[in-house]
Coordinates of C-alpha atoms and ligand atoms in Angstrom, one line a residue:
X25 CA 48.5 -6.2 22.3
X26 CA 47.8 -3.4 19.6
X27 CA 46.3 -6.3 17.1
X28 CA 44.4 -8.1 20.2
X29 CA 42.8 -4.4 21.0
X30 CA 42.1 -4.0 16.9
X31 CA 40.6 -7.8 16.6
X32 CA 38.4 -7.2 19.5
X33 CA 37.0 -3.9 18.6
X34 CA 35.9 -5.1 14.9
X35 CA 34.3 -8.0 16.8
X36 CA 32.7 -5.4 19.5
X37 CA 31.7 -3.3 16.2
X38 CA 30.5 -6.2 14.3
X39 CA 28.0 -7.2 17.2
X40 CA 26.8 -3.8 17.7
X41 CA 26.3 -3.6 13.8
X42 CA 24.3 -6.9 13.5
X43 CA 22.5 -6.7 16.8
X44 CA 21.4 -2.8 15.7
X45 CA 20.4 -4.3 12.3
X46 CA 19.0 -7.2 13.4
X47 CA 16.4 -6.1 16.6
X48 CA 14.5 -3.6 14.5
X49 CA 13.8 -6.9 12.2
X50 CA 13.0 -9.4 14.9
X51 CA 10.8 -6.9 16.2
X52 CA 9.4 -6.3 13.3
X53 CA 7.3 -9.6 13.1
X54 CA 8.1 -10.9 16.2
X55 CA 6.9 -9.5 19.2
X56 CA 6.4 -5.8 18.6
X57 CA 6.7 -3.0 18.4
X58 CA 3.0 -2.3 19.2
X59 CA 2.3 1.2 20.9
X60 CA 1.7 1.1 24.7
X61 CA 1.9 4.5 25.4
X62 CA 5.8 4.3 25.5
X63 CA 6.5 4.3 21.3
X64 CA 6.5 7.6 19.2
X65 CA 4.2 8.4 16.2
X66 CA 4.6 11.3 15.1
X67 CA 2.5 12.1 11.7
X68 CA 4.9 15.6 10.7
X69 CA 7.3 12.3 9.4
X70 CA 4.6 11.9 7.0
X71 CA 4.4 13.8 3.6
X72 CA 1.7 16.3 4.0
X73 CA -1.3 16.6 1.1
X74 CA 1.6 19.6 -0.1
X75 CA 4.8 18.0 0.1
X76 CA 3.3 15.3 -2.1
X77 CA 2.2 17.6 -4.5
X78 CA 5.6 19.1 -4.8
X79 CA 7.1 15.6 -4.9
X80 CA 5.3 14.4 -7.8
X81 CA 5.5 17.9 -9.9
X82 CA 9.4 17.4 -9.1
X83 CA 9.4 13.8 -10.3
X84 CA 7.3 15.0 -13.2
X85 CA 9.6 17.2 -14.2
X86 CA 12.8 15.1 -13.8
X87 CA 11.0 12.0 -15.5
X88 CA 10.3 12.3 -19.3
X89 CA 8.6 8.7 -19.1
X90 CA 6.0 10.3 -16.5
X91 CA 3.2 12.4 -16.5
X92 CA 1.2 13.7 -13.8
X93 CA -2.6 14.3 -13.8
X94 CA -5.3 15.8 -12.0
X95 CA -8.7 13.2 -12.1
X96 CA -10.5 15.4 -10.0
X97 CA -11.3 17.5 -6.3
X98 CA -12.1 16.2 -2.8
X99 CA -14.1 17.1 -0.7
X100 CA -12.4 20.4 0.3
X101 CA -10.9 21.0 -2.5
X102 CA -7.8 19.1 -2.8
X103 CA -6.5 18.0 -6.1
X104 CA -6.6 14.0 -6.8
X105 CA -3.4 13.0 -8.5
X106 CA -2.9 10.0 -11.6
X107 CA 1.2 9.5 -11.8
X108 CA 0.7 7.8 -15.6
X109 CA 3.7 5.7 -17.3
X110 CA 1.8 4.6 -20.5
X111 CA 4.0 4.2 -23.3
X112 CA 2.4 1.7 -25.6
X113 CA -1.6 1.2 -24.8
X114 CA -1.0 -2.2 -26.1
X115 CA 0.8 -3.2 -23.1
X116 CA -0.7 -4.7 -20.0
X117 CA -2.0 -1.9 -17.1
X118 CA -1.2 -2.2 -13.7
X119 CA -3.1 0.1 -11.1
X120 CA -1.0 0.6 -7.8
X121 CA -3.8 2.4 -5.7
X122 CA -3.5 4.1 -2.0
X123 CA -4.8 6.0 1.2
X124 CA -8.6 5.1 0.1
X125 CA -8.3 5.4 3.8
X126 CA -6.4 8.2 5.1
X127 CA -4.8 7.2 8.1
X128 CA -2.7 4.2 6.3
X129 CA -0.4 6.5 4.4
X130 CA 2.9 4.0 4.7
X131 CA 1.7 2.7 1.4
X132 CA 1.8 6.3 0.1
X133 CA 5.3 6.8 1.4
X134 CA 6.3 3.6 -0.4
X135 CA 4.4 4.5 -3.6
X136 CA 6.4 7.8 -3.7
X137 CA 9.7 6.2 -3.9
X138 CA 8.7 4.1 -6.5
X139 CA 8.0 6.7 -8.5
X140 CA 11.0 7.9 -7.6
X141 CA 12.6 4.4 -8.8
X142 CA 11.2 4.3 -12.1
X143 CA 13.2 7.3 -13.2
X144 CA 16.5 5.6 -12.3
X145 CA 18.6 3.2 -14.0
X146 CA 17.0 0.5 -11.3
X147 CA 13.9 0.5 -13.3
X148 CA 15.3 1.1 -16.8
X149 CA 13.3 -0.5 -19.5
X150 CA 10.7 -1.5 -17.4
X151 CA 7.8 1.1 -19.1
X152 CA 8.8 -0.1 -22.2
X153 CA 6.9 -3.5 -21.1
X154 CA 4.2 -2.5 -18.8
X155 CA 1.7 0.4 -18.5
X156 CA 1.9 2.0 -14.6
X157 CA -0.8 3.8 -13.1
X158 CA -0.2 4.7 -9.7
X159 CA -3.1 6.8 -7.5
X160 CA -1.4 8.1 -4.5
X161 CA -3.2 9.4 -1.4
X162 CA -7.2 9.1 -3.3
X163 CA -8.3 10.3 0.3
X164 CA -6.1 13.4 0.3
X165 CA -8.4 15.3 3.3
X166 CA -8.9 12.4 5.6
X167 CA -4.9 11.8 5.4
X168 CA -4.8 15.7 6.5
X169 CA -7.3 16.0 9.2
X170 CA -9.5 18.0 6.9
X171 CA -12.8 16.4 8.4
X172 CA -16.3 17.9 9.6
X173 CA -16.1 16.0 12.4
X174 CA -14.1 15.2 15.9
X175 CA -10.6 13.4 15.6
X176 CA -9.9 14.4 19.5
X177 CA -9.9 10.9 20.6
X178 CA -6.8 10.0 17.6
X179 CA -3.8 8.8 19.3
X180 CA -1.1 10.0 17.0
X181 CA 1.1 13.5 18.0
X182 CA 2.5 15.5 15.6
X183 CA 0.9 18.5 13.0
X184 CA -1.8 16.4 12.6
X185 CA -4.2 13.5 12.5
X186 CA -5.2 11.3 9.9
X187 CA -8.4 9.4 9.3
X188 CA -10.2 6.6 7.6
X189 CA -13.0 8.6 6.6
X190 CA -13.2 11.1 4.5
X191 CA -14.3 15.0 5.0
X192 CA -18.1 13.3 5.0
X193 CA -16.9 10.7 7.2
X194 CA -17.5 7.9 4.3
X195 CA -15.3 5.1 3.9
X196 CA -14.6 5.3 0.3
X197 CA -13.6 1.8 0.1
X198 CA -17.4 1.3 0.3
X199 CA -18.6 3.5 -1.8
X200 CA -17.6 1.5 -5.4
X201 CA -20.7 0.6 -6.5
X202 CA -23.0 4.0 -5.4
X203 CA -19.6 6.0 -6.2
X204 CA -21.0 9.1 -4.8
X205 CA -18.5 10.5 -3.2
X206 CA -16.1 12.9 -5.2
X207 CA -12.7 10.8 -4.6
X208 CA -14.7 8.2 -5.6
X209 CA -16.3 9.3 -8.7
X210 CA -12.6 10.4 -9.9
X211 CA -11.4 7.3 -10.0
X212 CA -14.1 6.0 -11.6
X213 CA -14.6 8.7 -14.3
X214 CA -10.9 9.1 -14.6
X215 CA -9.3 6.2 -14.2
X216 CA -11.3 2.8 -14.2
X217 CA -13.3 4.2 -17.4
X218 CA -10.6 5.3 -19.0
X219 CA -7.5 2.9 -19.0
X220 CA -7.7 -0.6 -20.4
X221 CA -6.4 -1.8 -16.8
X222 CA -5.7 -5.1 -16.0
X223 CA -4.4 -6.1 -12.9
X224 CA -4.9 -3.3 -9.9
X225 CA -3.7 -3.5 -6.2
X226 CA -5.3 -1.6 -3.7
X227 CA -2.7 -1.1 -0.8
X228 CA -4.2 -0.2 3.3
X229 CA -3.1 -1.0 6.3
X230 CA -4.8 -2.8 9.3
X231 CA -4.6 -3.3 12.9
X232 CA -1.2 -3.9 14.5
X233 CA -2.1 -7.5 15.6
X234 CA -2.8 -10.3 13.1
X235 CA -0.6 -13.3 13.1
X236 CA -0.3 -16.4 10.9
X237 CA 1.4 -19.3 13.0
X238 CA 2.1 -18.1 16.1
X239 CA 3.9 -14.7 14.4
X240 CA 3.1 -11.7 13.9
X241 CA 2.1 -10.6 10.2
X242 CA 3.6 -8.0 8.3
X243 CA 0.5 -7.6 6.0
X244 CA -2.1 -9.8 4.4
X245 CA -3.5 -9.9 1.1
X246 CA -6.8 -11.2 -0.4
X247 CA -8.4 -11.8 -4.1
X248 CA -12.2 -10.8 -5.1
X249 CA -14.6 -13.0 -3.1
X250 CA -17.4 -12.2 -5.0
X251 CA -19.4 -14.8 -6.4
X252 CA -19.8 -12.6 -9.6
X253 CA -16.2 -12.5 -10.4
X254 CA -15.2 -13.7 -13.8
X255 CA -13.1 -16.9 -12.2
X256 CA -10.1 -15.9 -14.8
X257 CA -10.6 -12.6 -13.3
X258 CA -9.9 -14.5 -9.8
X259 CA -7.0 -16.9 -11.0
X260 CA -5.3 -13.9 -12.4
X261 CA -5.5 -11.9 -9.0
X262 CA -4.3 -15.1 -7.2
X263 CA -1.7 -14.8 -9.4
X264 CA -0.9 -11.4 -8.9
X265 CA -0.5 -12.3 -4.9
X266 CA 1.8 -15.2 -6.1
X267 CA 4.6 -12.4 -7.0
X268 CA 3.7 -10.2 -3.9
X269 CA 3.4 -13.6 -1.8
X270 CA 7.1 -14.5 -3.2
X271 CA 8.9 -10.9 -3.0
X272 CA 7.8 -10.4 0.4
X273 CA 7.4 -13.5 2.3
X274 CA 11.2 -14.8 2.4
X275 CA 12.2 -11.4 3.2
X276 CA 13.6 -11.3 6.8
X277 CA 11.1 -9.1 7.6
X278 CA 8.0 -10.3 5.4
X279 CA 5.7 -12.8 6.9
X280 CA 2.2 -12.5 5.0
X281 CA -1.3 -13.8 5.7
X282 CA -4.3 -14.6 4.3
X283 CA -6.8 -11.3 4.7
X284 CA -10.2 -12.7 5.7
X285 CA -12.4 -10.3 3.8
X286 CA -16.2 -10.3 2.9
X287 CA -17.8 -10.7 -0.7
X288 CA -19.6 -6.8 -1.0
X289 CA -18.5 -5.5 -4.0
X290 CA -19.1 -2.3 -2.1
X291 CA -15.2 -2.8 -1.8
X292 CA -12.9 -2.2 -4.7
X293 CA -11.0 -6.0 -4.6
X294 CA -14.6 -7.3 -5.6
X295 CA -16.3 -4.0 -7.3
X296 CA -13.9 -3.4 -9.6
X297 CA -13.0 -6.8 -10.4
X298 CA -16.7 -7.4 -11.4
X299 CA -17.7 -4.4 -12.8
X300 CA -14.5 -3.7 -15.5
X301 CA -12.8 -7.3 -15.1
X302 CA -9.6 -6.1 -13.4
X303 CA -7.9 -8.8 -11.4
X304 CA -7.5 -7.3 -8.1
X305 CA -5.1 -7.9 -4.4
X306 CA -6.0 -6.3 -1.7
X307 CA -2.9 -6.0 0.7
X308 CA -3.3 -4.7 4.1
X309 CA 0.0 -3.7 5.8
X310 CA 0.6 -3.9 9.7
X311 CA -0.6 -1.1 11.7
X312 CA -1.9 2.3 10.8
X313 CA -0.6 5.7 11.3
X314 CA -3.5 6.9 13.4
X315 CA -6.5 5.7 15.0
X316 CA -8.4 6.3 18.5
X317 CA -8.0 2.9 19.5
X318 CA -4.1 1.5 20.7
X319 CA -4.2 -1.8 19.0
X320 CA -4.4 -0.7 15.3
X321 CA -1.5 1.9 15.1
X322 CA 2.2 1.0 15.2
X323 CA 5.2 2.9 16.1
X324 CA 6.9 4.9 13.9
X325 CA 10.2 2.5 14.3
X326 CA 8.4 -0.1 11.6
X327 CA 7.8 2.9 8.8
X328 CA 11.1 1.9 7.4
X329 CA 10.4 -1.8 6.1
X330 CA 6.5 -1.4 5.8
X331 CA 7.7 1.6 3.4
X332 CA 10.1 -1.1 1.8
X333 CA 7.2 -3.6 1.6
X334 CA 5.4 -1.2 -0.6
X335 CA 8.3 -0.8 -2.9
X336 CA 9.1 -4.5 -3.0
X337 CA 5.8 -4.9 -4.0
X338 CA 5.2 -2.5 -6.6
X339 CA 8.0 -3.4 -8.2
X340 CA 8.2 -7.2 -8.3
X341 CA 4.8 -7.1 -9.7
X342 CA 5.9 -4.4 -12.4
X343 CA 8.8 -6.6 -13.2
X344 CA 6.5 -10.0 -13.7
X345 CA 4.2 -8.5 -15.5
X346 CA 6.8 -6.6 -17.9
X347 CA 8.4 -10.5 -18.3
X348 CA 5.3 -12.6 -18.5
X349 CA 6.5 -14.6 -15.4
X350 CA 3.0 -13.9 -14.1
X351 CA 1.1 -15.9 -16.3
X352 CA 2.9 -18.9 -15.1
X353 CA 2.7 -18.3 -11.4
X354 CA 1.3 -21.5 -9.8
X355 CA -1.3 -20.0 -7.4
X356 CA -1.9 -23.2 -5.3
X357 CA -0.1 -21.6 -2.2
X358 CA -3.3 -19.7 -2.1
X359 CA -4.7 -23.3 -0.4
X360 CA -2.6 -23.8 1.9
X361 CA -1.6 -20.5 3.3
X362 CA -3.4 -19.5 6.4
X363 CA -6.5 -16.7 7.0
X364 CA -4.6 -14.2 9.8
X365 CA -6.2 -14.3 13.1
X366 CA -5.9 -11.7 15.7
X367 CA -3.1 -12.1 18.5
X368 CA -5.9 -11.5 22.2
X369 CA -4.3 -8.4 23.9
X370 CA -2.1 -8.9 26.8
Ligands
ZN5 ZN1 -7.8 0.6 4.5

C-alpha cells in the first residue's frame, strides 16, 4: 500500500514536473503567449539604465580579462558603455550589439549574463581565441523613458516605459550613414573606427507574431542586402547565421525565420557591412518589452528563453569563431529557409 502510494506520487510529481516544464515551451512557439490584456509586463523586471551600470562595474571588477569603457553620452546624458575582451589584436573581433531600440531590452538581459559567463570556468579559454566587443543598451534613454515626447499610449506597467526612439525620437538604427545622433556617433567614433572588427550582430526584437510554417517564430535573422556589400562580406555573414541558425533552431524552444529586411544602408546590417567590411546578422527576437500597439509586445512569461536565446547565441558564435568552425559552415540553408510572414490577428 505504502509502495503503491510512493510509486504513484513520483508519477503524480513527475507529470506535474514535465507538464510545468514543458507548457511554458509549447507556448513559447506555439500558440502564445501574446498579450490580450490578461498577461503581465511589467518593465521594473528589467535592469534599469543604473543597475546596468553597477552590473558591468561589478563584472569589471571581478573579471581581470574585462574592461569596461565609456564611448560616449546620450542624449540626456547617460553614459554609453564598450564591455572589451581584447587580448591579442591579432585575433578575429566579434561585435555583439543591443537596445539600438530601446524598448527590446531581452537582448540586453541576455548580453549581461554573458558577460557574466565569460568570467567563469564555462567560458575559460575562450578570449584567448577571439576578441569580444559587446555594446549593451546603445539607446540607454529610450530603454528609460527619458524622451521629449508622449509614451501615454505604451502598454507596458511597471516604473517605466521604454521606447524605440531615442530622446529625439530618431530611430538610431537609421541613422548609420548621417550618424548624427550622439549614440550614434559613439559607436562610430569609438567603436567601428577603432577596432579591427570582423563579424558584428546587431540583436532587436520584433512584433510578437511572425511564423515560418504554420508556427510561431522565436526570432529571425537576416544578412546585408545591399547591393554594395563586398559578397565575401555577405557569405561570411551567412555564415555567421549558420552557427546562430544551428544553436538555436533544434532547441525545443528555437524555431527561426528568415527576417525580410530592405537594402538601406541607413541600417547597420547593410551600413556597416559596406562602409568598414564587417560581416553582419541582424536577429530580431519575438516580441518587445513595450509598445502602444498589443501585437508587438509579449508577456513577461517568455523573458526566460528569449534571454537564453541571447546567450545561446552569443556564445555559440564566440565559440565557432575561437575554433575556426565558422569558416567551414555550409550556408546553403540560407536557400531554403523561409522569409517569416505575419500570423493575421484573431
Ligand atoms: Zn529593433
Amino acid at each position: 500500500m505504502k509502495k503503491t502510494v510512493l510509486s504513484l506520487s513520483i508519477a503524480g510529481a513527475m507529470m506535474l514536473s514535465v507538464s510545468s516544464f514543458g507548457s511554458p515551451i509549447a507556448n513559447a512557439v506555439g500558440n502564445g503567449p501574446t498579450y490580450g490584456g490578461n498577461e503581465t509586463i511589467n518593465t521594473s523586471i528589467l535592469h534599469t539604465y543604473d543597475e546596468m551600470v553597477d552590473y558591468l562595474k561589478k563584472e569589471d571588477a571581478k573579471q581581470q580579462d574585462m574592461e569596461l569603457e565609456v564611448i560616449g553620452q546620450s542624449i540626456k546624458g547617460r553614459d554609453l558603455y564598450l564591455a572589451k575582451y581584447m587580448k591579442n589584436p591579432e585575433n578575429p573581433t566579434i561585435l555583439f550589439l543591443t537596445q539600438q531600440h530601446g524598448n527590446e531590452q531581452l537582448t540586453t538581459e541576455g548580453a549581461l549574463e554573458f558577460i557574466k559567463h565569460l568570467g567563469t570556468n564555462k567560458m575559460k579559454g575562450v578570449t584567448d581565441e577571439v576578441n569580444i566587443l559587446i555594446v549593451p543598451m546603445l539607446n540607454a534613454d529610450g530603454a528609460m523613458g527619458d524622451v521629449d515626447f508622449s509614451l501615454d499610449d505604451y502598454i507596458a506597467k511597471g516604473d517605466r516605459n521604454l521606447t524605440r526612439y531615442n530622446a529625439a525620437e530618431v530611430d538610431l538604427n537609421r541613422d548609420h550613414v548621417t550618424k548624427i545622433q550622439p549614440e550614434t556617433k559613439a559607436l562610430h567614433n569609438n567603436v567601428m573606427k577603432k577596432y579591427n572588427i570582423d563579424y558584428m550582430i546587431d540583436l532587436h526584437h520584433q512584433g510578437a507574431r511572425s511564423e515560418r510554417d504554420g508556427k510561431l517564430v522565436s526570432g529571425s535573422i537576416l544578412y546585408p542586402t545591399t547591393p554594395n556589400a563586398d559578397p565575401e562580406v555577405v557569405e561570411k555573414s551567412k555564415q555567421l547565421g549558420a552557427v546562430v541558425f544551428e544553436a538555436i533552431d533544434e532547441k525545443g524552444w528555437g524555431h527561426l525565420g528568415k527576417y525580410s529586411g530592405g537594402s538601406a544602408e541607413t541600417i547597420s546590417r547593410n551600413g556597416i557591412a559596406v562602409e568598414y567590411g564587417i560581416s553582419t546578422l541582424l536577429f530580431e527576437m519575438r516580441g518587445m518589452s513595450d509598445h502602444e500597439y498589443d501585437s508587438y509586445v509579449l508577456g513577461q512569461k517568455s523573458n526566460g528563453y528569449l534571454i537564453k536565446q541571447t546567450i545561446t547565441t552569443l556564445e555559440a558564435t564566440v565559440h565557432a569563431i575561437a575554433d575556426g568552425s565558422i569558416e567551414t559552415k555550409d550556408t546553403s540553408f540560407w536557400d531554403s529557409l523561409a522569409y517569416q510572414t505575419t500570423r493575421p490577428s484573431e
